[in-house]
């Protein structure tokens, strides 16, 4: 099984060059609603003659193609390039979400507008090729248009599309979004997916389509539990900006069902929120995510033998696991959501967010 790398024009998706000697440092991957960066290198002396055009910072995607040489799995924009006297070219790539943080939102008001349509309009207006040149990108709403929301943004607030999407997703029932890739008529472009839920849940009463076993394709597993200041809290308040004591904030959201002492968390989901009900929604979502702390499962599996990314499972899908090892002689098992993944030519690592794990 062999991955391949190509350079693609960010404006139209046209392939510029094959990069057979590109060496990606470690694993690469993506995470829902967040951008990732990746380092890579290649020798200039044996690279394609147009390697400078094919790695021009800010103008090119470097895209990983699956074993079929056609299906794009991952891509990142060249944002840094360094060439030394011996001809080694080192580049830094950033996934498309990082471009969202380079585009600013103008004066926009949405009244009773479905949340997924708000997200779509933000991408259409400020990210895609439009009045101000953007990148070639398709927007796909997954499922319904979502809950109606009232939102107002002003150019003077200097908010990026990335930050506004984060604000929109940060309330209870807010939209989820991610970026994938497609190859249509040999044009390779990113796709912005937004919906009330990204990915496929396990059918009621049935197992999900993808399941990882240890022993089996999975070679290692880690269960990560955390109650750090960013992952665990049982008393939460969301705040906005204000003057002196006139600061909008939510009511305190509390979880008192376990025996932990009070752990407080206060943060500002956005500096422009004046409606306390919106702050309450942010606080409710944060408490739901933090009240039991963080619980995650990281699997490493043989890519050739494991359920196949893009066919058997994708980011946002439910994934099953059944793991037996010296640490878990009776096995641990369950179902969780894939919130990200990392891979290289040999391994695949789904990052699984779980609410509980059977057997521990």
PDB file of N, CA and C in Angstrom, residues 94-130:
ATOM      1  N   UNK A  94      -0.368  23.787   6.398  1.00  0.00           N
ATOM      2  CA  UNK A  94      -1.482  24.029   7.319  1.00  0.00           C
ATOM      3  C   UNK A  94      -2.774  23.605   6.640  1.00  0.00           C
ATOM      4  N   UNK A  95      -3.606  22.866   7.358  1.00  0.00           N
ATOM      5  CA  UNK A  95      -4.859  22.391   6.792  1.00  0.00           C
ATOM      6  C   UNK A  95      -5.787  23.569   6.469  1.00  0.00           C
ATOM      7  N   UNK A  96      -6.799  23.364   5.606  1.00  0.00           N
ATOM      8  CA  UNK A  96      -7.605  24.488   5.119  1.00  0.00           C
ATOM      9  C   UNK A  96      -8.246  25.328   6.220  1.00  0.00           C
ATOM     10  N   UNK A  97      -8.518  24.731   7.376  1.00  0.00           N
ATOM     11  CA  UNK A  97      -9.130  25.498   8.460  1.00  0.00           C
ATOM     12  C   UNK A  97      -8.271  26.685   8.858  1.00  0.00           C
ATOM     13  N   UNK A  98      -6.956  26.567   8.669  1.00  0.00           N
ATOM     14  CA  UNK A  98      -6.071  27.679   9.013  1.00  0.00           C
ATOM     15  C   UNK A  98      -6.333  28.891   8.121  1.00  0.00           C
ATOM     16  N   UNK A  99      -6.749  28.656   6.875  1.00  0.00           N
ATOM     17  CA  UNK A  99      -7.070  29.772   5.982  1.00  0.00           C
ATOM     18  C   UNK A  99      -8.275  30.555   6.504  1.00  0.00           C
ATOM     19  N   UNK A 100      -9.201  29.845   7.186  1.00  0.00           N
ATOM     20  CA  UNK A 100     -10.352  30.534   7.776  1.00  0.00           C
ATOM     21  C   UNK A 100      -9.901  31.595   8.781  1.00  0.00           C
ATOM     22  N   UNK A 101      -8.723  31.377   9.387  1.00  0.00           N
ATOM     23  CA  UNK A 101      -8.207  32.316  10.377  1.00  0.00           C
ATOM     24  C   UNK A 101      -7.445  33.468   9.733  1.00  0.00           C
ATOM     25  N   UNK A 102      -7.409  33.479   8.388  1.00  0.00           N
ATOM     26  CA  UNK A 102      -6.775  34.573   7.648  1.00  0.00           C
ATOM     27  C   UNK A 102      -7.790  35.421   6.892  1.00  0.00           C
ATOM     28  N   UNK A 103      -9.077  35.123   7.077  1.00  0.00           N
ATOM     29  CA  UNK A 103     -10.139  35.885   6.429  1.00  0.00           C
ATOM     30  C   UNK A 103     -11.068  36.466   7.501  1.00  0.00           C
ATOM     31  N   UNK A 104     -11.408  37.767   7.345  1.00  0.00           N
ATOM     32  CA  UNK A 104     -12.174  38.475   8.366  1.00  0.00           C
ATOM     33  C   UNK A 104     -13.625  38.655   7.940  1.00  0.00           C
ATOM     34  N   UNK A 105     -14.494  38.623   8.933  1.00  0.00           N
ATOM     35  CA  UNK A 105     -15.932  38.769   8.711  1.00  0.00           C
ATOM     36  C   UNK A 105     -16.288  40.246   8.686  1.00  0.00           C
ATOM     37  N   UNK A 106     -17.100  40.643   7.707  1.00  0.00           N
ATOM     38  CA  UNK A 106     -17.567  42.022   7.610  1.00  0.00           C
ATOM     39  C   UNK A 106     -18.857  42.233   8.384  1.00  0.00           C
ATOM     40  N   UNK A 107     -19.592  43.261   8.027  1.00  0.00           N
ATOM     41  CA  UNK A 107     -20.869  43.555   8.683  1.00  0.00           C
ATOM     42  C   UNK A 107     -21.907  42.539   8.210  1.00  0.00           C
ATOM     43  N   UNK A 108     -22.374  41.717   9.128  1.00  0.00           N
ATOM     44  CA  UNK A 108     -23.352  40.679   8.811  1.00  0.00           C
ATOM     45  C   UNK A 108     -24.363  40.568   9.945  1.00  0.00           C
ATOM     46  N   UNK A 109     -25.641  40.484   9.588  1.00  0.00           N
ATOM     47  CA  UNK A 109     -26.691  40.258  10.581  1.00  0.00           C
ATOM     48  C   UNK A 109     -27.568  39.104  10.103  1.00  0.00           C
ATOM     49  N   UNK A 110     -27.755  38.137  10.968  1.00  0.00           N
ATOM     50  CA  UNK A 110     -28.621  36.993  10.689  1.00  0.00           C
ATOM     51  C   UNK A 110     -29.743  36.993  11.725  1.00  0.00           C
ATOM     52  N   UNK A 111     -30.970  36.991  11.265  1.00  0.00           N
ATOM     53  CA  UNK A 111     -32.131  36.989  12.161  1.00  0.00           C
ATOM     54  C   UNK A 111     -32.965  35.745  11.884  1.00  0.00           C
ATOM     55  N   UNK A 112     -33.069  34.883  12.884  1.00  0.00           N
ATOM     56  CA  UNK A 112     -33.838  33.651  12.723  1.00  0.00           C
ATOM     57  C   UNK A 112     -33.320  32.790  11.588  1.00  0.00           C
ATOM     58  N   UNK A 113     -32.017  32.789  11.396  1.00  0.00           N
ATOM     59  CA  UNK A 113     -31.403  32.046  10.290  1.00  0.00           C
ATOM     60  C   UNK A 113     -30.875  30.720  10.793  1.00  0.00           C
ATOM     61  N   UNK A 114     -31.167  29.642  10.074  1.00  0.00           N
ATOM     62  CA  UNK A 114     -30.693  28.316  10.470  1.00  0.00           C
ATOM     63  C   UNK A 114     -29.175  28.328  10.609  1.00  0.00           C
ATOM     64  N   UNK A 115     -28.685  27.708  11.671  1.00  0.00           N
ATOM     65  CA  UNK A 115     -27.264  27.816  12.012  1.00  0.00           C
ATOM     66  C   UNK A 115     -26.338  27.268  10.917  1.00  0.00           C
ATOM     67  N   UNK A 116     -26.756  26.208  10.246  1.00  0.00           N
ATOM     68  CA  UNK A 116     -25.892  25.655   9.209  1.00  0.00           C
ATOM     69  C   UNK A 116     -25.861  26.548   7.969  1.00  0.00           C
ATOM     70  N   UNK A 117     -26.952  27.289   7.747  1.00  0.00           N
ATOM     71  CA  UNK A 117     -26.957  28.264   6.657  1.00  0.00           C
ATOM     72  C   UNK A 117     -26.077  29.469   6.989  1.00  0.00           C
ATOM     73  N   UNK A 118     -26.002  29.828   8.284  1.00  0.00           N
ATOM     74  CA  UNK A 118     -25.083  30.899   8.691  1.00  0.00           C
ATOM     75  C   UNK A 118     -23.657  30.486   8.378  1.00  0.00           C
ATOM     76  N   UNK A 119     -23.288  29.253   8.774  1.00  0.00           N
ATOM     77  CA  UNK A 119     -21.931  28.773   8.517  1.00  0.00           C
ATOM     78  C   UNK A 119     -21.644  28.733   7.018  1.00  0.00           C
ATOM     79  N   UNK A 120     -22.604  28.266   6.254  1.00  0.00           N
ATOM     80  CA  UNK A 120     -22.429  28.202   4.798  1.00  0.00           C
ATOM     81  C   UNK A 120     -22.216  29.596   4.215  1.00  0.00           C
ATOM     82  N   UNK A 121     -23.010  30.563   4.659  1.00  0.00           N
ATOM     83  CA  UNK A 121     -22.888  31.917   4.129  1.00  0.00           C
ATOM     84  C   UNK A 121     -21.544  32.535   4.497  1.00  0.00           C
ATOM     85  N   UNK A 122     -21.031  32.238   5.683  1.00  0.00           N
ATOM     86  CA  UNK A 122     -19.724  32.762   6.075  1.00  0.00           C
ATOM     87  C   UNK A 122     -18.628  32.246   5.144  1.00  0.00           C
ATOM     88  N   UNK A 123     -18.690  30.954   4.814  1.00  0.00           N
ATOM     89  CA  UNK A 123     -17.702  30.383   3.899  1.00  0.00           C
ATOM     90  C   UNK A 123     -17.889  30.948   2.496  1.00  0.00           C
ATOM     91  N   UNK A 124     -19.147  31.001   2.044  1.00  0.00           N
ATOM     92  CA  UNK A 124     -19.414  31.525   0.703  1.00  0.00           C
ATOM     93  C   UNK A 124     -18.963  32.973   0.563  1.00  0.00           C
ATOM     94  N   UNK A 125     -19.171  33.771   1.613  1.00  0.00           N
ATOM     95  CA  UNK A 125     -18.906  35.208   1.534  1.00  0.00           C
ATOM     96  C   UNK A 125     -17.439  35.566   1.716  1.00  0.00           C
ATOM     97  N   UNK A 126     -16.718  34.798   2.566  1.00  0.00           N
ATOM     98  CA  UNK A 126     -15.389  35.254   2.972  1.00  0.00           C
ATOM     99  C   UNK A 126     -14.252  34.264   2.722  1.00  0.00           C
ATOM    100  N   UNK A 127     -14.557  33.034   2.338  1.00  0.00           N
ATOM    101  CA  UNK A 127     -13.500  32.031   2.158  1.00  0.00           C
ATOM    102  C   UNK A 127     -13.400  31.576   0.716  1.00  0.00           C
ATOM    103  N   UNK A 128     -14.530  31.275   0.103  1.00  0.00           N
ATOM    104  CA  UNK A 128     -14.523  30.816  -1.273  1.00  0.00           C
ATOM    105  C   UNK A 128     -14.159  31.953  -2.236  1.00  0.00           C
ATOM    106  N   UNK A 129     -13.810  31.572  -3.449  1.00  0.00           N
ATOM    107  CA  UNK A 129     -13.564  32.560  -4.489  1.00  0.00           C
ATOM    108  C   UNK A 129     -14.842  33.366  -4.724  1.00  0.00           C
ATOM    109  N   UNK A 130     -14.791  34.646  -4.405  1.00  0.00           N
ATOM    110  CA  UNK A 130     -15.985  35.499  -4.494  1.00  0.00           C
ATOM    111  C   UNK A 130     -15.517  36.907  -4.844  1.00  0.00           C
TER     112      UNK A 130
END
